[in-house]
Amino acid sequence: MTSSSATSRKALSKIASNRLQKELVEWQVNPPVGFKHKVTDNLQRWVIEVNGAPGTLYANETYQLQVDFPEHYPMEAPQVIFLPPAPLHPHIYSNGHICLDILYDSWSPAMTVSSVCISILSMLSSSTVKQRPEDNDRYVKNCRNGRSPKETRWWFHDDKV
Amino acid sequence: MGNKLGRRRQVVDEKYTKPQGLYHHKDVDIKRLRKLILESKLAPCYPGDEDSTCDLEECPICFLFYPSLNRSRCCTKGICTECFLQMKVPNSTRPTPCPFCKTSNYAVEYRGVKTKEEKGIEQIEEQRVIEAKIRMRQKELQDEEERMQKRQDLSSSSRTMGEVDHGSIGVLSSRSPVDEEEIVSADQSCSTSMTRQPPHLRTNRDDEFDLDLEDIMVMEAIWLSIQNQENGKHKGLAQSEAAPSEQYVSEDHYVSQATAPLAGSASSPSGGLACAIAALAERQQTSGESSFNHNTTMSTYNVLPNCGQFYPNAVQASDSYAAPEGGTELAHGGGIPMARDDGEWNMDRGSEVAEAGTSYASSDSPEDAGGISALPQSNEVDAGFQNLPAPIVPESFEEQMMLAMAVSLAEARAVASGPGVTWQ
């Protein structure tokens, strides 16, 4: 399940496109609480509004997720980033990249856009401080050429937040 | 479930023994696949349907519908054969994890088309999931409502709290030497203590523990009432800490002594406390004062909230106060937070101590009482508390615990009649 930004630019395979259409229909019928899919005609890139859960540090804040699907979705993970401004969170870099295992090594084709969204909201909700990751500046500098977070070798060290 | 009877061999059309082209399969051993399908070890590669008709199952990976699916051994989730073939990461030495439950060494079996019973069971399960989701949603809404309510209560005024406060003081005053004047002053000073006292409480409020609003209010009110009682007794006080803490130390000493012969270790303050409280609760129970018992329990809770991280324990304890063995439960609730990393030991100790309490209460003979003599000493503690020259401003959890105990002892003494008297 290796990936590169080159493959994610390729058109969706038939199976990917079919699955995404069904996911979208399911989303419209039963959207995950706190999320809103912004309607476009681009099935390969979804922009999703996230509302911080009430009672958490991000209550009453709205952010935008951009989800790009690779040709071989769902065998390959989608690329998920926050559009600027990204929420202040110990696992979210200022360029919008998210350090969350299920988006990379732990992706499973049984996951859906909806389940990924719920995981991200859960990650936000369990945060106790609004701050950037310690290595934010170094990481963001390294990504200046528009590198995909899927090319990053992530190191998942903190399972608390 | 996994028995062989469930698997019906079926004659598979030759064209369904190879992939239908859902994916570009690499490294698929076509011959082996054919064999597995013909032996009914894998589901035939039927072309997936776009739409659901009554008897088809949806593959959770490709979202297409099939007459039958393979099941994972670990979690019995379905998967079509072509998606299954994609799961195996080529050239990987690591065993493939189950895409559904992450169990390593993903493997599937094929049991043929689902039987009616299996479908029925599944439908029931789905129904349950839906019901659970609805309950969760309702709970969320309710919690949210309560949270808003709490915020309003906190920000608007302490009027409600004051009322509860007054009421509970009334209860206390009938049993302890608190006079009317103090009640009034307690009520007046309520708003000041509100702002000063509950920073810890406030943070706890936003946690996810499901606490009844009413419980919180009652706990807070009683806590306030104790605070106010103290403030009322020693008006306009300079806060000297040395005296009270000294007092506490000696109290601790007394109580520990009381435990020593029974629990075998005088070194643990928690054991001593738990013992004293258990004995006290026991005495209350034997004297048939149920409402009184309730009171004691409550005064113990409201000590806990100030001690942030132990709040969950307080919550558990508050669940148990309605139980008939309220006294025993109390000993647990009091004991655990003090030596938290040693939970089990403490639990055992707690019940041991509770038994000890029972033996105090039931011992009628004077010789026995003389030998163990927990309660006379408790009364000394009590006396020490009431004659305190300096204000009590409980700082640590232990001190608060002491205070709570002292208050309940004072109450116990006020009502003490019958058994209590004979012990003296």
mmCIF file of N, CA and C in Angstrom, chain B residues 259-265 271 274-275 278-279 328 331-332 344-360:
data_model
loop_
_atom_site.group_PDB
_atom_site.id
_atom_site.type_symbol
_atom_site.label_atom_id
_atom_site.label_comp_id
_atom_site.label_asym_id
_atom_site.label_seq_id
_atom_site.Cartn_x
_atom_site.Cartn_y
_atom_site.Cartn_z
ATOM 1 N N THR B 259 -7.445 1.066 65.271
ATOM 2 C CA THR B 259 -7.414 0.024 64.252
ATOM 3 C C THR B 259 -6.419 -1.059 64.591
ATOM 4 N N ALA B 260 -5.371 -0.659 65.235
ATOM 5 C CA ALA B 260 -4.222 -1.536 65.376
ATOM 6 C C ALA B 260 -4.547 -2.971 65.768
ATOM 7 N N PRO B 261 -5.278 -3.194 66.796
ATOM 8 C CA PRO B 261 -5.450 -4.582 67.231
ATOM 9 C C PRO B 261 -6.159 -5.423 66.175
ATOM 10 N N LEU B 262 -6.971 -4.825 65.365
ATOM 11 C CA LEU B 262 -7.759 -5.603 64.424
ATOM 12 C C LEU B 262 -7.109 -5.724 63.061
ATOM 13 N N ALA B 263 -6.719 -4.607 62.536
ATOM 14 C CA ALA B 263 -6.195 -4.638 61.177
ATOM 15 C C ALA B 263 -4.729 -5.029 61.158
ATOM 16 N N GLY B 264 -4.095 -4.973 62.279
ATOM 17 C CA GLY B 264 -2.729 -5.459 62.361
ATOM 18 C C GLY B 264 -1.693 -4.464 61.906
ATOM 19 N N SER B 265 -2.100 -3.300 61.486
ATOM 20 C CA SER B 265 -1.115 -2.313 61.069
ATOM 21 C C SER B 265 -1.602 -0.945 61.462
ATOM 22 N N GLY B 271 -6.393 3.235 56.636
ATOM 23 C CA GLY B 271 -7.020 2.134 57.345
ATOM 24 C C GLY B 271 -7.709 2.643 58.591
ATOM 25 N N ALA B 274 -10.788 4.636 57.564
ATOM 26 C CA ALA B 274 -11.843 3.779 57.062
ATOM 27 C C ALA B 274 -12.479 3.042 58.216
ATOM 28 N N CYS B 275 -11.629 2.611 59.132
ATOM 29 C CA CYS B 275 -12.127 1.865 60.283
ATOM 30 C C CYS B 275 -13.058 2.726 61.109
ATOM 31 N N ALA B 278 -16.206 3.312 59.230
ATOM 32 C CA ALA B 278 -17.012 2.101 59.166
ATOM 33 C C ALA B 278 -17.682 1.855 60.508
ATOM 34 N N ALA B 279 -16.902 2.031 61.564
ATOM 35 C CA ALA B 279 -17.457 1.801 62.888
ATOM 36 C C ALA B 279 -18.590 2.774 63.153
ATOM 37 N N THR B 328 -20.713 0.386 54.816
ATOM 38 C CA THR B 328 -19.577 -0.348 54.291
ATOM 39 C C THR B 328 -19.051 0.324 53.036
ATOM 40 N N ALA B 331 -16.820 3.146 53.652
ATOM 41 C CA ALA B 331 -15.446 2.824 54.006
ATOM 42 C C ALA B 331 -14.610 2.653 52.745
ATOM 43 N N HIS B 332 -15.191 2.057 51.746
ATOM 44 C CA HIS B 332 -14.460 1.889 50.482
ATOM 45 C C HIS B 332 -14.165 3.233 49.868
ATOM 46 N N GLU B 344 -6.567 -2.752 45.142
ATOM 47 C CA GLU B 344 -7.126 -4.007 45.586
ATOM 48 C C GLU B 344 -6.907 -4.200 47.073
ATOM 49 N N TRP B 345 -5.697 -3.920 47.449
ATOM 50 C CA TRP B 345 -5.358 -4.052 48.851
ATOM 51 C C TRP B 345 -6.329 -3.239 49.685
ATOM 52 N N ASN B 346 -6.553 -2.065 49.165
ATOM 53 C CA ASN B 346 -7.383 -1.153 49.896
ATOM 54 C C ASN B 346 -8.810 -1.637 50.001
ATOM 55 N N MET B 347 -9.265 -2.231 48.923
ATOM 56 C CA MET B 347 -10.625 -2.747 48.939
ATOM 57 C C MET B 347 -10.738 -3.821 50.009
ATOM 58 N N ASP B 348 -9.793 -4.724 49.986
ATOM 59 C CA ASP B 348 -9.824 -5.795 50.973
ATOM 60 C C ASP B 348 -9.824 -5.210 52.367
ATOM 61 N N ARG B 349 -8.936 -4.289 52.492
ATOM 62 C CA ARG B 349 -8.784 -3.651 53.767
ATOM 63 C C ARG B 349 -10.087 -3.010 54.174
ATOM 64 N N GLY B 350 -10.691 -2.384 53.179
ATOM 65 C CA GLY B 350 -11.936 -1.697 53.467
ATOM 66 C C GLY B 350 -12.970 -2.641 54.054
ATOM 67 N N SER B 351 -13.107 -3.811 53.453
ATOM 68 C CA SER B 351 -14.153 -4.700 53.930
ATOM 69 C C SER B 351 -13.771 -5.301 55.271
ATOM 70 N N GLU B 352 -12.480 -5.532 55.425
ATOM 71 C CA GLU B 352 -11.996 -6.043 56.699
ATOM 72 C C GLU B 352 -12.390 -5.069 57.803
ATOM 73 N N VAL B 353 -12.112 -3.824 57.443
ATOM 74 C CA VAL B 353 -12.368 -2.765 58.387
ATOM 75 C C VAL B 353 -13.844 -2.663 58.694
ATOM 76 N N ALA B 354 -14.646 -2.857 57.654
ATOM 77 C CA ALA B 354 -16.077 -2.782 57.863
ATOM 78 C C ALA B 354 -16.516 -3.883 58.816
ATOM 79 N N GLU B 355 -15.918 -5.051 58.651
ATOM 80 C CA GLU B 355 -16.255 -6.138 59.565
ATOM 81 C C GLU B 355 -15.853 -5.770 60.976
ATOM 82 N N ALA B 356 -14.705 -5.177 61.054
ATOM 83 C CA ALA B 356 -14.241 -4.748 62.359
ATOM 84 C C ALA B 356 -15.280 -3.842 62.992
ATOM 85 N N GLY B 357 -15.782 -2.964 62.150
ATOM 86 C CA GLY B 357 -16.806 -2.057 62.640
ATOM 87 C C GLY B 357 -17.999 -2.824 63.183
ATOM 88 N N THR B 358 -18.370 -3.863 62.469
ATOM 89 C CA THR B 358 -19.503 -4.653 62.916
ATOM 90 C C THR B 358 -19.236 -5.233 64.292
ATOM 91 N N SER B 359 -18.037 -5.692 64.449
ATOM 92 C CA SER B 359 -17.754 -6.334 65.718
ATOM 93 C C SER B 359 -17.796 -5.320 66.862
ATOM 94 N N TYR B 360 -17.415 -4.113 66.585
ATOM 95 C CA TYR B 360 -17.558 -3.105 67.624
ATOM 96 C C TYR B 360 -19.002 -2.974 68.016
#
